[in-house]
mmCIF file of N, CA and C in Angstrom:
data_model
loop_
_atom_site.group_PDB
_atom_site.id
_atom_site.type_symbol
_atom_site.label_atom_id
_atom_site.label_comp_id
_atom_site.label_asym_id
_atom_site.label_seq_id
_atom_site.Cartn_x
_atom_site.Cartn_y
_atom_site.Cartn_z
ATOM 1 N N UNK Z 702 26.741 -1.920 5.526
ATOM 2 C CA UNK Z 702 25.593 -1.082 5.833
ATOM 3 C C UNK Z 702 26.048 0.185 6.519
ATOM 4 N N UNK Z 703 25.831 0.873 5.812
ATOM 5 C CA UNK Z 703 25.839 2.409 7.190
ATOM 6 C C UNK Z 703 25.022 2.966 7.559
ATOM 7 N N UNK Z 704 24.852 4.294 8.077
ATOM 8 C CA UNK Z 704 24.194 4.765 9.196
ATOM 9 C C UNK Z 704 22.771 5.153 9.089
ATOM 10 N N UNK Z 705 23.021 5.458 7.274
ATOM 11 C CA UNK Z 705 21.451 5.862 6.540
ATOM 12 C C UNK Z 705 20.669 4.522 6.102
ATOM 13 N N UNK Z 706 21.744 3.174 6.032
ATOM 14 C CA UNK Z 706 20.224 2.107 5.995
ATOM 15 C C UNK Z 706 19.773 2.004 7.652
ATOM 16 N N UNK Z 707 20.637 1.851 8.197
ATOM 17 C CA UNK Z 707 19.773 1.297 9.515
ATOM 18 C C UNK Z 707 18.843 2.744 10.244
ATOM 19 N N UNK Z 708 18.878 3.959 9.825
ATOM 20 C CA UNK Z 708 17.720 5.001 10.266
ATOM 21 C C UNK Z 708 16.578 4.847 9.214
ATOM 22 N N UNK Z 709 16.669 3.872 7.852
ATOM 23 C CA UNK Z 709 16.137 3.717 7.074
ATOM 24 C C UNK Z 709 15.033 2.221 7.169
ATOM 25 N N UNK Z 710 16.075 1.126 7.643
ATOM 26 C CA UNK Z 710 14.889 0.357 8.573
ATOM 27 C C UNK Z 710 14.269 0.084 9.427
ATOM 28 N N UNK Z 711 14.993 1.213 10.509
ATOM 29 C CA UNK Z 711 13.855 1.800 11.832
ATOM 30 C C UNK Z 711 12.429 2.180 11.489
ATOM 31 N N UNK Z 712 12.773 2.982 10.144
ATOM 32 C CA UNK Z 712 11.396 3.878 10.091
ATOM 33 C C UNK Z 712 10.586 2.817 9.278
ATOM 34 N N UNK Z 713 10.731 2.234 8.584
ATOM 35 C CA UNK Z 713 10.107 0.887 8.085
ATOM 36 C C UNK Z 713 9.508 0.205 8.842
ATOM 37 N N UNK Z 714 10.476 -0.324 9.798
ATOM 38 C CA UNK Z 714 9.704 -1.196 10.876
ATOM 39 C C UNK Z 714 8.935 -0.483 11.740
ATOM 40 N N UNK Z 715 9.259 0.939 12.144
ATOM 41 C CA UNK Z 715 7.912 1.570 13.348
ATOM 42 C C UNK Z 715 6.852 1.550 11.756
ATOM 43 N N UNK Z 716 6.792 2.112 11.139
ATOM 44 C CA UNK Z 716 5.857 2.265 10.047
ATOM 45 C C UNK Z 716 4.574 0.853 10.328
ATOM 46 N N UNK Z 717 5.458 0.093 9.830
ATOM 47 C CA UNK Z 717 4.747 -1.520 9.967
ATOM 48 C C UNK Z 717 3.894 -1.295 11.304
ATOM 49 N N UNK Z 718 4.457 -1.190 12.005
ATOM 50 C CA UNK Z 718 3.680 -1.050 13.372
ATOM 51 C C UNK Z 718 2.543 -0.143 13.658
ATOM 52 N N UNK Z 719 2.735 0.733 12.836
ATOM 53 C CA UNK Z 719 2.180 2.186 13.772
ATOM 54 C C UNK Z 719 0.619 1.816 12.290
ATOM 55 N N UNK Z 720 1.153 1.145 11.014
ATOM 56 C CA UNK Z 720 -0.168 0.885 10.419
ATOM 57 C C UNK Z 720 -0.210 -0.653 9.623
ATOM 58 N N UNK Z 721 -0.177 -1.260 10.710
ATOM 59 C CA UNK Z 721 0.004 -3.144 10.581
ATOM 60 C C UNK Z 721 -0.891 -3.477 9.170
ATOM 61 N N UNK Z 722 -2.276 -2.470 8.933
ATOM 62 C CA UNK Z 722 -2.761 -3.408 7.667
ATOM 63 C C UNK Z 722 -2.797 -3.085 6.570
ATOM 64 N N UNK Z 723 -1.912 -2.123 6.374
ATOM 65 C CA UNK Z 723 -1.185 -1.645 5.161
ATOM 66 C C UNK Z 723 -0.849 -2.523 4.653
ATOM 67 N N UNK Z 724 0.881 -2.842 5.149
ATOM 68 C CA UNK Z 724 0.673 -4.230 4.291
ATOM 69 C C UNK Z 724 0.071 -4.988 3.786
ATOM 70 N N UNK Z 725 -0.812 -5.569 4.382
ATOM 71 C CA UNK Z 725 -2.057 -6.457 4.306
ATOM 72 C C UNK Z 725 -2.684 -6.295 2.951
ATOM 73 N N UNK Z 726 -2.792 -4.774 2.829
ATOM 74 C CA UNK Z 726 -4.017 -4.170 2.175
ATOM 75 C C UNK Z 726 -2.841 -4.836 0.973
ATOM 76 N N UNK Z 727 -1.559 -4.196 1.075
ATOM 77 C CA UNK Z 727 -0.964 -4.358 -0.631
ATOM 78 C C UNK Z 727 -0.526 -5.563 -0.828
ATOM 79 N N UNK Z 728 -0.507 -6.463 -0.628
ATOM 80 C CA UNK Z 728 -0.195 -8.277 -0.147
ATOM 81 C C UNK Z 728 -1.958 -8.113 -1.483
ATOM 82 N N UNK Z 729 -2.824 -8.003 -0.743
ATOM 83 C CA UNK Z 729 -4.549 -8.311 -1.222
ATOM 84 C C UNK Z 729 -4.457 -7.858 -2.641
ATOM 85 N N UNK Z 730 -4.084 -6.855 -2.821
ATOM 86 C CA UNK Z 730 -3.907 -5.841 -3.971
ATOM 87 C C UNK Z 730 -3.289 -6.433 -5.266
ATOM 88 N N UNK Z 731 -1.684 -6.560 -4.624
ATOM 89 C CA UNK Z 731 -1.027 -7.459 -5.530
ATOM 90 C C UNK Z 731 -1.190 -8.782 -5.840
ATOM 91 N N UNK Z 732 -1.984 -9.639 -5.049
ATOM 92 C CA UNK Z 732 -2.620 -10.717 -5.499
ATOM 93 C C UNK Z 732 -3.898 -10.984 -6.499
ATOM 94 N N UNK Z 733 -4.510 -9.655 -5.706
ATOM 95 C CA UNK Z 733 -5.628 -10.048 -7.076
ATOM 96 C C UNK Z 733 -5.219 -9.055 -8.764
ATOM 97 N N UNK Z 734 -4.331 -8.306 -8.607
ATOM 98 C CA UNK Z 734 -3.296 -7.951 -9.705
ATOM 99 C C UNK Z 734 -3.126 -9.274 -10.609
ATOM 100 N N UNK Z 735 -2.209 -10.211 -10.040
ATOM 101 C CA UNK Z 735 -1.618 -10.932 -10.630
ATOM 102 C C UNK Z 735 -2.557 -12.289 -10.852
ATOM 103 N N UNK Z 736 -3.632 -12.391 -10.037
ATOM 104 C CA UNK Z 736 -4.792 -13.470 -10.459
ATOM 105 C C UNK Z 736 -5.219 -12.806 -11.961
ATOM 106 N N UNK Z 737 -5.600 -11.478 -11.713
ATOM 107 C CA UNK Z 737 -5.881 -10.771 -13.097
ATOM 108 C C UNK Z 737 -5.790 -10.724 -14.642
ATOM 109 N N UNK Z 738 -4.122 -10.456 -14.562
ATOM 110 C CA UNK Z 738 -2.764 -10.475 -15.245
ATOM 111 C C UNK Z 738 -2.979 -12.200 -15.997
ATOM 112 N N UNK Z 739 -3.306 -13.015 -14.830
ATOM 113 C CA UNK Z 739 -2.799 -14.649 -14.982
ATOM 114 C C UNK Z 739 -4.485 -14.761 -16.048
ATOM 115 N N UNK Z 740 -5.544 -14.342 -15.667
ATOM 116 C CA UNK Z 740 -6.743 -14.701 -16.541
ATOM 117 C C UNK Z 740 -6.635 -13.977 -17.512
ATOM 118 N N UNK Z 741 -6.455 -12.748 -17.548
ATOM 119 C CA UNK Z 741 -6.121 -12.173 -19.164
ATOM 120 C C UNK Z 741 -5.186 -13.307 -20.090
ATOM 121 N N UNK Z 742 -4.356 -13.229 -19.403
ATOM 122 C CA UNK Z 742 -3.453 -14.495 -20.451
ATOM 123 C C UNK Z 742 -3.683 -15.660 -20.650
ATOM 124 N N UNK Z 743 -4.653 -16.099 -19.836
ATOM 125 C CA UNK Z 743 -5.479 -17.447 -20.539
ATOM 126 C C UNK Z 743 -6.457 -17.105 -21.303
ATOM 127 N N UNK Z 744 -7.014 -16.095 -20.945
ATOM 128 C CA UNK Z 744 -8.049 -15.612 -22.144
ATOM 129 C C UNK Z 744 -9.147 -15.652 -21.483
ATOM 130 N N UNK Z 745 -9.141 -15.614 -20.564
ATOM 131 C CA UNK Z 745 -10.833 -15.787 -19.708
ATOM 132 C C UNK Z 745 -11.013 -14.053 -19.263
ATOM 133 N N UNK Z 746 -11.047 -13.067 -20.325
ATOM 134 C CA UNK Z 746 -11.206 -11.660 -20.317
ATOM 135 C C UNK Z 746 -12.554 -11.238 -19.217
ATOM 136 N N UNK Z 747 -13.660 -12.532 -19.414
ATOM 137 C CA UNK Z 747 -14.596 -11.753 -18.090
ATOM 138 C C UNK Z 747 -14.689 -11.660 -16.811
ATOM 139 N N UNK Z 748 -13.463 -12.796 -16.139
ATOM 140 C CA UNK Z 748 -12.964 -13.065 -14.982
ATOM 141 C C UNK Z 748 -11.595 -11.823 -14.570
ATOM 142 N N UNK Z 749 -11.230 -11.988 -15.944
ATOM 143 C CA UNK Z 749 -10.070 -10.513 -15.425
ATOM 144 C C UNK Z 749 -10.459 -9.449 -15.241
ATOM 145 N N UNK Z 750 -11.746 -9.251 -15.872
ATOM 146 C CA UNK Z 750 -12.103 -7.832 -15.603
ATOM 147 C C UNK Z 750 -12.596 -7.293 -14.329
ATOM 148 N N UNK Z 751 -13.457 -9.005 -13.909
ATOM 149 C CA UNK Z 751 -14.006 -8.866 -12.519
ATOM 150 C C UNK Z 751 -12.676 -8.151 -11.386
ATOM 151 N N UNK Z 752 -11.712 -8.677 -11.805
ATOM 152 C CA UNK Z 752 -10.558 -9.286 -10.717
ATOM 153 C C UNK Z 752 -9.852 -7.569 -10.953
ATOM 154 N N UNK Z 753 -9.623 -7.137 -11.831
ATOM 155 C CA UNK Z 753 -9.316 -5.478 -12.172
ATOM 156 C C UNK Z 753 -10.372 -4.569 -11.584
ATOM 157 N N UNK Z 754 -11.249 -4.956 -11.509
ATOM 158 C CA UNK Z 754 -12.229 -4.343 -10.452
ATOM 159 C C UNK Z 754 -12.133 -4.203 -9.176
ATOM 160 N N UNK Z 755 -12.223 -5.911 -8.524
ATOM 161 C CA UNK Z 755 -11.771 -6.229 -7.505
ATOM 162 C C UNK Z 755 -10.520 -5.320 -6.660
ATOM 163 N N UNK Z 756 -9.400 -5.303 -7.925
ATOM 164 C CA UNK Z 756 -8.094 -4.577 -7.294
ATOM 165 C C UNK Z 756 -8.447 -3.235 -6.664
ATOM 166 N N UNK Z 757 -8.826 -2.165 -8.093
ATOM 167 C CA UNK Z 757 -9.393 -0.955 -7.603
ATOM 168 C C UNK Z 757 -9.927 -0.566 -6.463
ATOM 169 N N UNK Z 758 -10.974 -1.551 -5.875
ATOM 170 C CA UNK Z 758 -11.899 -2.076 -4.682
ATOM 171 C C UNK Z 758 -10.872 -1.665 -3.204
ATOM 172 N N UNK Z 759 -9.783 -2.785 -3.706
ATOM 173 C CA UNK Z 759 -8.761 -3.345 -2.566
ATOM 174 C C UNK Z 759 -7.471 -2.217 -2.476
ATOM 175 N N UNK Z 760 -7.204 -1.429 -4.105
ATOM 176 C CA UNK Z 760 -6.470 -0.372 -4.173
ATOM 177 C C UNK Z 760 -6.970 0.902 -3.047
ATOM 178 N N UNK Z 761 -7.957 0.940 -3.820
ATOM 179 C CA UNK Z 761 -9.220 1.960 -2.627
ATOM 180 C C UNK Z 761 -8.919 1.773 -0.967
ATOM 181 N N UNK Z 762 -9.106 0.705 -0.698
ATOM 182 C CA UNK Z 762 -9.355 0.351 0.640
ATOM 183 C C UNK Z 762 -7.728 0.447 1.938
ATOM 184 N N UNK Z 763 -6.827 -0.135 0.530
ATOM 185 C CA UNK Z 763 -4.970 0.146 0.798
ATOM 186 C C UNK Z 763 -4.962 2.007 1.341
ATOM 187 N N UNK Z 764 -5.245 2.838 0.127
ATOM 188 C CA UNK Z 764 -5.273 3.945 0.505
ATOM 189 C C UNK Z 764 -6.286 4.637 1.836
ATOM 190 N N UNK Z 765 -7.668 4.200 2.129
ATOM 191 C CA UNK Z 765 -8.126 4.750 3.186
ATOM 192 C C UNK Z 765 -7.573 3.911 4.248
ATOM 193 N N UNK Z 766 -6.820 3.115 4.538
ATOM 194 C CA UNK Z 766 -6.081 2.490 5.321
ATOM 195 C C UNK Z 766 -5.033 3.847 5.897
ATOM 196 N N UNK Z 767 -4.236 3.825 4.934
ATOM 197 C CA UNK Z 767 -3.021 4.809 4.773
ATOM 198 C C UNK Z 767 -3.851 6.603 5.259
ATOM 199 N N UNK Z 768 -4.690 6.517 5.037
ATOM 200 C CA UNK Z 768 -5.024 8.052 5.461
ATOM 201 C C UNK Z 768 -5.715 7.592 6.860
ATOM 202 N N UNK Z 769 -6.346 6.876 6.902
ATOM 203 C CA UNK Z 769 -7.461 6.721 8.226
ATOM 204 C C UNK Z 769 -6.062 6.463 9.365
ATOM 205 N N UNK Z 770 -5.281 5.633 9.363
ATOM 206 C CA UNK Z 770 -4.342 5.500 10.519
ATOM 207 C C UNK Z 770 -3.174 6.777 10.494
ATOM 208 N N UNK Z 771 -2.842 7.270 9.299
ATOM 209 C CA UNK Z 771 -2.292 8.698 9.678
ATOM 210 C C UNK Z 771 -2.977 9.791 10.033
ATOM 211 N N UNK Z 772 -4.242 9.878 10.032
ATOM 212 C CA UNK Z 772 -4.920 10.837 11.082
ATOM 213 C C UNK Z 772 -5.705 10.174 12.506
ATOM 214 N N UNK Z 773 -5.342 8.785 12.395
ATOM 215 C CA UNK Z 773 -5.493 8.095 13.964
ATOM 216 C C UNK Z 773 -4.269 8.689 14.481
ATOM 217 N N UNK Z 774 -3.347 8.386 14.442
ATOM 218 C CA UNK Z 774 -2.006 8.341 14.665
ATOM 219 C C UNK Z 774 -0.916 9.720 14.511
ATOM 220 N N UNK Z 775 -1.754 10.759 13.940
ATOM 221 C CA UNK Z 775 -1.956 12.151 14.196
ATOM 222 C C UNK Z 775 -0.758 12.602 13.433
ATOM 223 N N UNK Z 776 -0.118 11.715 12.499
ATOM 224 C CA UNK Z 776 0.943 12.279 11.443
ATOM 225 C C UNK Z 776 0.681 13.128 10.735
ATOM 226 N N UNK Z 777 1.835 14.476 10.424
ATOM 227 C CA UNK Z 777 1.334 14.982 9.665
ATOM 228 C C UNK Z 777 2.131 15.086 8.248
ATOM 229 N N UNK Z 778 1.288 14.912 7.008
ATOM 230 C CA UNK Z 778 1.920 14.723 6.103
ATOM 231 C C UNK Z 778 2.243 16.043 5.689
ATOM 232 N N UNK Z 779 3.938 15.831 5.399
ATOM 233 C CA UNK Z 779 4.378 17.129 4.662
ATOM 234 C C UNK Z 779 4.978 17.622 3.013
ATOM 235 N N UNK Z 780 4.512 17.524 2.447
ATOM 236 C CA UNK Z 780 4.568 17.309 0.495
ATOM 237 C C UNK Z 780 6.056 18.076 0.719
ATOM 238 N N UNK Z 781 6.310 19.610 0.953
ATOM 239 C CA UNK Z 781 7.165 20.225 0.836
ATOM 240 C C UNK Z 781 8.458 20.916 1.990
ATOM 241 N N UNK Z 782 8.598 20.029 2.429
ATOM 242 C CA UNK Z 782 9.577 20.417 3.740
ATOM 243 C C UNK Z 782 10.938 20.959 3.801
ATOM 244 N N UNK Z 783 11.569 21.685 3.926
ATOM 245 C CA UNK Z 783 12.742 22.720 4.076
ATOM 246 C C UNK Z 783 12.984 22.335 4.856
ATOM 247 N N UNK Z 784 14.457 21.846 4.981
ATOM 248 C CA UNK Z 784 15.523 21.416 5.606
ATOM 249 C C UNK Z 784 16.312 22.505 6.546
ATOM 250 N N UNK Z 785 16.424 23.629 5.758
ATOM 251 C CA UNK Z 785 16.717 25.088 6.407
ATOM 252 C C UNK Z 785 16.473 25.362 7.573
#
């Protein structure tokens, strides 16, 4: 390991911290994904669709997670940053 993983799982782990139900949110997300995924392939198409809904729902909710605690938490996001 060198010096760029471990400044690499600092910021991971404050991350986790600073917005604990993030995770959460994509744990919810990817589960009802793959409940989804699992009824399409049995063929029960009106239960998957519910459940592809559902995700969107929980996709939705992952993201105002992710914005609502970075403007709790007063981060500011930067798309284009110069190193210069």
């Amino acid at each position: 390991m060198g010096a760029g993983d471990a400044d690499t799982e600092e910021l991971f782990k404050s991350k986790k911290r600073a917005n604990p139900f993030v995770p959460i949110g994509v744990l919810i997300t990817a589960g009802v994904l793959t409940a989804g995924i699992v009824s399409f392939k049995r063929g029960n198409s009106e239960l998957g669709q519910k459940l592809m809904r559902a995700r969107v729902v929980a996709q939705g909710g992952t993201v105002a997670l992710m914005v609502g605690s970075a403007y709790h938490y007063g981060e500011e996001i930067k798309f284009f940053s110069k190193t210069n």
